[in-house]
């Protein structure tokens, strides 16, 4: 483990390992010293004891340590997904979090519009004829839908 933790100090090793533990960091929590065995167990604790939830889209898309993730009450989670979080939530020192973008075909939520666009190019089909005609972003769920679009709109022989 010395190559991972640098100097090999047991204190550094312990501190680094703590970054990856499933612990509750809410002020005043009676379970703050407990390490939960799974993410699901931590989420259950957060909901049952604190009425708080993680945004699963942020858990997957935001590259930060777990204890840096934000937690939301049930009512605020929808606002967060729809509008993102700005300085009014995060303070002026942290960058704003984007509103999440949904794929209308897959019904999945993505961290940002850029991540959604990457998904669209990888998983769905773009009409290149519409694209060349100036109608940007004409995506179709799968090849069958794109084929139908070609037949109906571009009169393919």
mmCIF file with all atom_site columns, C-alpha atoms in Angstrom:
data_model
loop_
_atom_site.group_PDB
_atom_site.id
_atom_site.type_symbol
_atom_site.label_atom_id
_atom_site.label_alt_id
_atom_site.label_comp_id
_atom_site.label_asym_id
_atom_site.label_entity_id
_atom_site.label_seq_id
_atom_site.pdbx_PDB_ins_code
_atom_site.Cartn_x
_atom_site.Cartn_y
_atom_site.Cartn_z
_atom_site.occupancy
_atom_site.B_iso_or_equiv
_atom_site.pdbx_formal_charge
_atom_site.auth_seq_id
_atom_site.auth_comp_id
_atom_site.auth_asym_id
_atom_site.auth_atom_id
_atom_site.pdbx_PDB_model_num
ATOM 1   C CA . UNK A 1 1   ? 0.000   0.000  0.000   1.00 0.00 ? 1   UNK A CA 1
ATOM 2   C CA . UNK A 1 2   ? 2.999   2.298  0.235   1.00 0.00 ? 2   UNK A CA 1
ATOM 3   C CA . UNK A 1 3   ? 2.933   3.010  -3.507  1.00 0.00 ? 3   UNK A CA 1
ATOM 4   C CA . UNK A 1 4   ? -0.695  4.151  -3.282  1.00 0.00 ? 4   UNK A CA 1
ATOM 5   C CA . UNK A 1 5   ? -0.364  6.330  -0.180  1.00 0.00 ? 5   UNK A CA 1
ATOM 6   C CA . UNK A 1 6   ? 3.055   7.842  -0.789  1.00 0.00 ? 6   UNK A CA 1
ATOM 7   C CA . UNK A 1 7   ? 5.089   8.017  2.399   1.00 0.00 ? 7   UNK A CA 1
ATOM 8   C CA . UNK A 1 8   ? 3.569   4.855  3.811   1.00 0.00 ? 8   UNK A CA 1
ATOM 9   C CA . UNK A 1 9   ? 2.382   6.611  6.935   1.00 0.00 ? 9   UNK A CA 1
ATOM 10  C CA . UNK A 1 10  ? -0.431  4.665  8.655   1.00 0.00 ? 10  UNK A CA 1
ATOM 11  C CA . UNK A 1 11  ? -2.128  7.978  9.465   1.00 0.00 ? 11  UNK A CA 1
ATOM 12  C CA . UNK A 1 12  ? -2.254  8.963  5.785   1.00 0.00 ? 12  UNK A CA 1
ATOM 13  C CA . UNK A 1 13  ? -3.548  5.503  4.874   1.00 0.00 ? 13  UNK A CA 1
ATOM 14  C CA . UNK A 1 14  ? -6.334  5.826  7.445   1.00 0.00 ? 14  UNK A CA 1
ATOM 15  C CA . UNK A 1 15  ? -7.313  9.313  6.236   1.00 0.00 ? 15  UNK A CA 1
ATOM 16  C CA . UNK A 1 16  ? -7.410  8.235  2.586   1.00 0.00 ? 16  UNK A CA 1
ATOM 17  C CA . UNK A 1 17  ? -9.513  5.160  3.426   1.00 0.00 ? 17  UNK A CA 1
ATOM 18  C CA . UNK A 1 18  ? -11.981 7.381  5.316   1.00 0.00 ? 18  UNK A CA 1
ATOM 19  C CA . UNK A 1 19  ? -12.671 9.270  2.083   1.00 0.00 ? 19  UNK A CA 1
ATOM 20  C CA . UNK A 1 20  ? -14.262 6.121  0.688   1.00 0.00 ? 20  UNK A CA 1
ATOM 21  C CA . UNK A 1 21  ? -16.335 5.059  3.719   1.00 0.00 ? 21  UNK A CA 1
ATOM 22  C CA . UNK A 1 22  ? -20.126 5.154  3.835   1.00 0.00 ? 22  UNK A CA 1
ATOM 23  C CA . UNK A 1 23  ? -20.515 7.407  6.867   1.00 0.00 ? 23  UNK A CA 1
ATOM 24  C CA . UNK A 1 24  ? -23.060 10.071 7.760   1.00 0.00 ? 24  UNK A CA 1
ATOM 25  C CA . UNK A 1 25  ? -21.485 13.516 8.047   1.00 0.00 ? 25  UNK A CA 1
ATOM 26  C CA . UNK A 1 26  ? -24.570 15.501 9.037   1.00 0.00 ? 26  UNK A CA 1
ATOM 27  C CA . UNK A 1 27  ? -24.018 17.661 12.089  1.00 0.00 ? 27  UNK A CA 1
ATOM 28  C CA . UNK A 1 28  ? -25.520 16.186 15.241  1.00 0.00 ? 28  UNK A CA 1
ATOM 29  C CA . UNK A 1 29  ? -26.113 12.723 13.781  1.00 0.00 ? 29  UNK A CA 1
ATOM 30  C CA . UNK A 1 30  ? -26.078 10.061 16.472  1.00 0.00 ? 30  UNK A CA 1
ATOM 31  C CA . UNK A 1 31  ? -24.659 7.598  13.900  1.00 0.00 ? 31  UNK A CA 1
ATOM 32  C CA . UNK A 1 32  ? -21.861 9.866  12.645  1.00 0.00 ? 32  UNK A CA 1
ATOM 33  C CA . UNK A 1 33  ? -19.168 7.477  13.858  1.00 0.00 ? 33  UNK A CA 1
ATOM 34  C CA . UNK A 1 34  ? -20.819 4.451  12.231  1.00 0.00 ? 34  UNK A CA 1
ATOM 35  C CA . UNK A 1 35  ? -19.567 3.153  8.921   1.00 0.00 ? 35  UNK A CA 1
ATOM 36  C CA . UNK A 1 36  ? -22.448 1.692  6.926   1.00 0.00 ? 36  UNK A CA 1
ATOM 37  C CA . UNK A 1 37  ? -21.685 -1.527 5.016   1.00 0.00 ? 37  UNK A CA 1
ATOM 38  C CA . UNK A 1 38  ? -23.182 -0.377 1.696   1.00 0.00 ? 38  UNK A CA 1
ATOM 39  C CA . UNK A 1 39  ? -24.292 2.750  -0.106  1.00 0.00 ? 39  UNK A CA 1
ATOM 40  C CA . UNK A 1 40  ? -27.855 1.486  0.183   1.00 0.00 ? 40  UNK A CA 1
ATOM 41  C CA . UNK A 1 41  ? -27.542 1.245  3.955   1.00 0.00 ? 41  UNK A CA 1
ATOM 42  C CA . UNK A 1 42  ? -26.227 4.827  4.132   1.00 0.00 ? 42  UNK A CA 1
ATOM 43  C CA . UNK A 1 43  ? -29.071 6.048  1.910   1.00 0.00 ? 43  UNK A CA 1
ATOM 44  C CA . UNK A 1 44  ? -31.612 4.249  4.092   1.00 0.00 ? 44  UNK A CA 1
ATOM 45  C CA . UNK A 1 45  ? -30.137 5.923  7.182   1.00 0.00 ? 45  UNK A CA 1
ATOM 46  C CA . UNK A 1 46  ? -30.160 9.358  5.537   1.00 0.00 ? 46  UNK A CA 1
ATOM 47  C CA . UNK A 1 47  ? -33.815 9.003  4.550   1.00 0.00 ? 47  UNK A CA 1
ATOM 48  C CA . UNK A 1 48  ? -35.115 7.436  7.772   1.00 0.00 ? 48  UNK A CA 1
ATOM 49  C CA . UNK A 1 49  ? -33.136 9.550  10.234  1.00 0.00 ? 49  UNK A CA 1
ATOM 50  C CA . UNK A 1 50  ? -32.704 12.842 8.368   1.00 0.00 ? 50  UNK A CA 1
ATOM 51  C CA . UNK A 1 51  ? -35.332 12.868 5.549   1.00 0.00 ? 51  UNK A CA 1
ATOM 52  C CA . UNK A 1 52  ? -32.535 13.488 3.050   1.00 0.00 ? 52  UNK A CA 1
ATOM 53  C CA . UNK A 1 53  ? -31.653 11.912 -0.313  1.00 0.00 ? 53  UNK A CA 1
ATOM 54  C CA . UNK A 1 54  ? -28.743 11.964 -2.699  1.00 0.00 ? 54  UNK A CA 1
ATOM 55  C CA . UNK A 1 55  ? -29.301 12.886 -6.303  1.00 0.00 ? 55  UNK A CA 1
ATOM 56  C CA . UNK A 1 56  ? -28.375 9.661  -8.096  1.00 0.00 ? 56  UNK A CA 1
ATOM 57  C CA . UNK A 1 57  ? -27.534 11.576 -11.271 1.00 0.00 ? 57  UNK A CA 1
ATOM 58  C CA . UNK A 1 58  ? -24.963 13.586 -9.307  1.00 0.00 ? 58  UNK A CA 1
ATOM 59  C CA . UNK A 1 59  ? -23.611 10.440 -7.635  1.00 0.00 ? 59  UNK A CA 1
ATOM 60  C CA . UNK A 1 60  ? -22.838 9.026  -11.077 1.00 0.00 ? 60  UNK A CA 1
ATOM 61  C CA . UNK A 1 61  ? -21.859 12.216 -12.895 1.00 0.00 ? 61  UNK A CA 1
ATOM 62  C CA . UNK A 1 62  ? -20.204 14.490 -10.365 1.00 0.00 ? 62  UNK A CA 1
ATOM 63  C CA . UNK A 1 63  ? -16.599 13.446 -9.798  1.00 0.00 ? 63  UNK A CA 1
ATOM 64  C CA . UNK A 1 64  ? -16.173 14.229 -6.126  1.00 0.00 ? 64  UNK A CA 1
ATOM 65  C CA . UNK A 1 65  ? -15.885 12.265 -2.895  1.00 0.00 ? 65  UNK A CA 1
ATOM 66  C CA . UNK A 1 66  ? -19.103 11.000 -1.354  1.00 0.00 ? 66  UNK A CA 1
ATOM 67  C CA . UNK A 1 67  ? -18.905 13.346 1.636   1.00 0.00 ? 67  UNK A CA 1
ATOM 68  C CA . UNK A 1 68  ? -18.804 16.280 -0.820  1.00 0.00 ? 68  UNK A CA 1
ATOM 69  C CA . UNK A 1 69  ? -22.116 15.285 -2.421  1.00 0.00 ? 69  UNK A CA 1
ATOM 70  C CA . UNK A 1 70  ? -25.177 17.320 -1.547  1.00 0.00 ? 70  UNK A CA 1
ATOM 71  C CA . UNK A 1 71  ? -28.264 15.850 0.072   1.00 0.00 ? 71  UNK A CA 1
ATOM 72  C CA . UNK A 1 72  ? -31.776 17.072 -0.568  1.00 0.00 ? 72  UNK A CA 1
ATOM 73  C CA . UNK A 1 73  ? -35.123 16.897 1.130   1.00 0.00 ? 73  UNK A CA 1
ATOM 74  C CA . UNK A 1 74  ? -37.745 15.155 -0.984  1.00 0.00 ? 74  UNK A CA 1
ATOM 75  C CA . UNK A 1 75  ? -39.337 18.416 -2.196  1.00 0.00 ? 75  UNK A CA 1
ATOM 76  C CA . UNK A 1 76  ? -36.022 20.018 -3.142  1.00 0.00 ? 76  UNK A CA 1
ATOM 77  C CA . UNK A 1 77  ? -34.689 17.105 -5.187  1.00 0.00 ? 77  UNK A CA 1
ATOM 78  C CA . UNK A 1 78  ? -37.055 17.854 -8.090  1.00 0.00 ? 78  UNK A CA 1
ATOM 79  C CA . UNK A 1 79  ? -36.003 21.526 -8.128  1.00 0.00 ? 79  UNK A CA 1
ATOM 80  C CA . UNK A 1 80  ? -32.360 20.499 -8.104  1.00 0.00 ? 80  UNK A CA 1
ATOM 81  C CA . UNK A 1 81  ? -32.811 18.138 -11.075 1.00 0.00 ? 81  UNK A CA 1
ATOM 82  C CA . UNK A 1 82  ? -34.863 20.689 -13.039 1.00 0.00 ? 82  UNK A CA 1
ATOM 83  C CA . UNK A 1 83  ? -32.927 23.897 -12.259 1.00 0.00 ? 83  UNK A CA 1
ATOM 84  C CA . UNK A 1 84  ? -29.530 22.849 -10.924 1.00 0.00 ? 84  UNK A CA 1
ATOM 85  C CA . UNK A 1 85  ? -27.882 24.542 -7.943  1.00 0.00 ? 85  UNK A CA 1
ATOM 86  C CA . UNK A 1 86  ? -26.363 28.002 -8.037  1.00 0.00 ? 86  UNK A CA 1
ATOM 87  C CA . UNK A 1 87  ? -24.689 30.297 -5.502  1.00 0.00 ? 87  UNK A CA 1
ATOM 88  C CA . UNK A 1 88  ? -27.920 30.530 -3.490  1.00 0.00 ? 88  UNK A CA 1
ATOM 89  C CA . UNK A 1 89  ? -27.436 26.849 -2.542  1.00 0.00 ? 89  UNK A CA 1
ATOM 90  C CA . UNK A 1 90  ? -23.689 26.305 -2.895  1.00 0.00 ? 90  UNK A CA 1
ATOM 91  C CA . UNK A 1 91  ? -22.256 29.663 -1.948  1.00 0.00 ? 91  UNK A CA 1
ATOM 92  C CA . UNK A 1 92  ? -20.069 31.798 -4.178  1.00 0.00 ? 92  UNK A CA 1
ATOM 93  C CA . UNK A 1 93  ? -16.906 29.702 -3.776  1.00 0.00 ? 93  UNK A CA 1
ATOM 94  C CA . UNK A 1 94  ? -18.216 26.593 -5.560  1.00 0.00 ? 94  UNK A CA 1
ATOM 95  C CA . UNK A 1 95  ? -19.129 26.263 -9.237  1.00 0.00 ? 95  UNK A CA 1
ATOM 96  C CA . UNK A 1 96  ? -22.812 25.961 -10.081 1.00 0.00 ? 96  UNK A CA 1
ATOM 97  C CA . UNK A 1 97  ? -24.299 22.520 -10.686 1.00 0.00 ? 97  UNK A CA 1
ATOM 98  C CA . UNK A 1 98  ? -26.152 22.194 -13.990 1.00 0.00 ? 98  UNK A CA 1
ATOM 99  C CA . UNK A 1 99  ? -29.768 21.230 -14.370 1.00 0.00 ? 99  UNK A CA 1
ATOM 100 C CA . UNK A 1 100 ? -29.929 17.571 -15.322 1.00 0.00 ? 100 UNK A CA 1
ATOM 101 C CA . UNK A 1 101 ? -30.947 16.545 -18.813 1.00 0.00 ? 101 UNK A CA 1
ATOM 102 C CA . UNK A 1 102 ? -33.229 13.624 -19.601 1.00 0.00 ? 102 UNK A CA 1
ATOM 103 C CA . UNK A 1 103 ? -33.128 11.320 -22.601 1.00 0.00 ? 103 UNK A CA 1
ATOM 104 C CA . UNK A 1 104 ? -36.682 11.216 -23.909 1.00 0.00 ? 104 UNK A CA 1
ATOM 105 C CA . UNK A 1 105 ? -36.014 7.794  -25.443 1.00 0.00 ? 105 UNK A CA 1
ATOM 106 C CA . UNK A 1 106 ? -34.352 5.977  -22.515 1.00 0.00 ? 106 UNK A CA 1
ATOM 107 C CA . UNK A 1 107 ? -36.022 7.920  -19.700 1.00 0.00 ? 107 UNK A CA 1
ATOM 108 C CA . UNK A 1 108 ? -32.580 8.268  -18.048 1.00 0.00 ? 108 UNK A CA 1
ATOM 109 C CA . UNK A 1 109 ? -31.247 11.395 -16.417 1.00 0.00 ? 109 UNK A CA 1
ATOM 110 C CA . UNK A 1 110 ? -27.796 12.732 -17.279 1.00 0.00 ? 110 UNK A CA 1
ATOM 111 C CA . UNK A 1 111 ? -25.597 15.106 -15.320 1.00 0.00 ? 111 UNK A CA 1
ATOM 112 C CA . UNK A 1 112 ? -25.551 17.835 -17.977 1.00 0.00 ? 112 UNK A CA 1
ATOM 113 C CA . UNK A 1 113 ? -26.684 18.605 -21.518 1.00 0.00 ? 113 UNK A CA 1
ATOM 114 C CA . UNK A 1 114 ? -23.173 17.788 -22.749 1.00 0.00 ? 114 UNK A CA 1
ATOM 115 C CA . UNK A 1 115 ? -23.314 14.309 -21.204 1.00 0.00 ? 115 UNK A CA 1
ATOM 116 C CA . UNK A 1 116 ? -26.794 13.815 -22.688 1.00 0.00 ? 116 UNK A CA 1
ATOM 117 C CA . UNK A 1 117 ? -25.546 14.840 -26.127 1.00 0.00 ? 117 UNK A CA 1
ATOM 118 C CA . UNK A 1 118 ? -22.686 12.349 -25.872 1.00 0.00 ? 118 UNK A CA 1
ATOM 119 C CA . UNK A 1 119 ? -25.257 9.660  -24.961 1.00 0.00 ? 119 UNK A CA 1
ATOM 120 C CA . UNK A 1 120 ? -27.469 10.631 -27.914 1.00 0.00 ? 120 UNK A CA 1
ATOM 121 C CA . UNK A 1 121 ? -24.615 10.236 -30.399 1.00 0.00 ? 121 UNK A CA 1
ATOM 122 C CA . UNK A 1 122 ? -23.582 6.878  -28.912 1.00 0.00 ? 122 UNK A CA 1
ATOM 123 C CA . UNK A 1 123 ? -26.990 5.266  -28.330 1.00 0.00 ? 123 UNK A CA 1
ATOM 124 C CA . UNK A 1 124 ? -29.452 6.850  -30.759 1.00 0.00 ? 124 UNK A CA 1
ATOM 125 C CA . UNK A 1 125 ? -29.522 7.770  -34.428 1.00 0.00 ? 125 UNK A CA 1
ATOM 126 C CA . UNK A 1 126 ? -29.116 11.178 -36.011 1.00 0.00 ? 126 UNK A CA 1
ATOM 127 C CA . UNK A 1 127 ? -30.762 12.074 -39.315 1.00 0.00 ? 127 UNK A CA 1
ATOM 128 C CA . UNK A 1 128 ? -27.834 13.326 -41.341 1.00 0.00 ? 128 UNK A CA 1
ATOM 129 C CA . UNK A 1 129 ? -30.112 14.620 -44.095 1.00 0.00 ? 129 UNK A CA 1
ATOM 130 C CA . UNK A 1 130 ? -31.977 16.864 -41.647 1.00 0.00 ? 130 UNK A CA 1
ATOM 131 C CA . UNK A 1 131 ? -28.652 17.886 -40.121 1.00 0.00 ? 131 UNK A CA 1
ATOM 132 C CA . UNK A 1 132 ? -27.323 19.018 -43.531 1.00 0.00 ? 132 UNK A CA 1
ATOM 133 C CA . UNK A 1 133 ? -30.581 20.885 -44.169 1.00 0.00 ? 133 UNK A CA 1
ATOM 134 C CA . UNK A 1 134 ? -30.034 22.912 -40.987 1.00 0.00 ? 134 UNK A CA 1
ATOM 135 C CA . UNK A 1 135 ? -32.376 21.038 -38.639 1.00 0.00 ? 135 UNK A CA 1
ATOM 136 C CA . UNK A 1 136 ? -29.905 20.205 -35.897 1.00 0.00 ? 136 UNK A CA 1
ATOM 137 C CA . UNK A 1 137 ? -30.354 17.430 -33.369 1.00 0.00 ? 137 UNK A CA 1
ATOM 138 C CA . UNK A 1 138 ? -32.965 15.294 -35.153 1.00 0.00 ? 138 UNK A CA 1
ATOM 139 C CA . UNK A 1 139 ? -32.348 12.090 -33.176 1.00 0.00 ? 139 UNK A CA 1
ATOM 140 C CA . UNK A 1 140 ? -34.369 8.880  -33.342 1.00 0.00 ? 140 UNK A CA 1
ATOM 141 C CA . UNK A 1 141 ? -34.719 6.156  -30.740 1.00 0.00 ? 141 UNK A CA 1
ATOM 142 C CA . UNK A 1 142 ? -33.331 3.380  -32.931 1.00 0.00 ? 142 UNK A CA 1
ATOM 143 C CA . UNK A 1 143 ? -32.651 2.470  -36.522 1.00 0.00 ? 143 UNK A CA 1
ATOM 144 C CA . UNK A 1 144 ? -36.276 1.436  -37.098 1.00 0.00 ? 144 UNK A CA 1
ATOM 145 C CA . UNK A 1 145 ? -37.565 4.893  -36.210 1.00 0.00 ? 145 UNK A CA 1
ATOM 146 C CA . UNK A 1 146 ? -34.844 6.536  -38.304 1.00 0.00 ? 146 UNK A CA 1
ATOM 147 C CA . UNK A 1 147 ? -35.744 4.320  -41.255 1.00 0.00 ? 147 UNK A CA 1
ATOM 148 C CA . UNK A 1 148 ? -39.413 5.282  -40.950 1.00 0.00 ? 148 UNK A CA 1
ATOM 149 C CA . UNK A 1 149 ? -38.385 8.953  -40.774 1.00 0.00 ? 149 UNK A CA 1
ATOM 150 C CA . UNK A 1 150 ? -36.321 8.579  -43.984 1.00 0.00 ? 150 UNK A CA 1
ATOM 151 C CA . UNK A 1 151 ? -39.253 6.977  -45.784 1.00 0.00 ? 151 UNK A CA 1
ATOM 152 C CA . UNK A 1 152 ? -41.788 9.571  -44.624 1.00 0.00 ? 152 UNK A CA 1
ATOM 153 C CA . UNK A 1 153 ? -39.695 12.745 -44.822 1.00 0.00 ? 153 UNK A CA 1
ATOM 154 C CA . UNK A 1 154 ? -37.009 12.081 -47.415 1.00 0.00 ? 154 UNK A CA 1
ATOM 155 C CA . UNK A 1 155 ? -38.836 9.689  -49.752 1.00 0.00 ? 155 UNK A CA 1
ATOM 156 C CA . UNK A 1 156 ? -36.088 7.118  -49.909 1.00 0.00 ? 156 UNK A CA 1
ATOM 157 C CA . UNK A 1 157 ? -36.509 4.637  -52.785 1.00 0.00 ? 157 UNK A CA 1
#
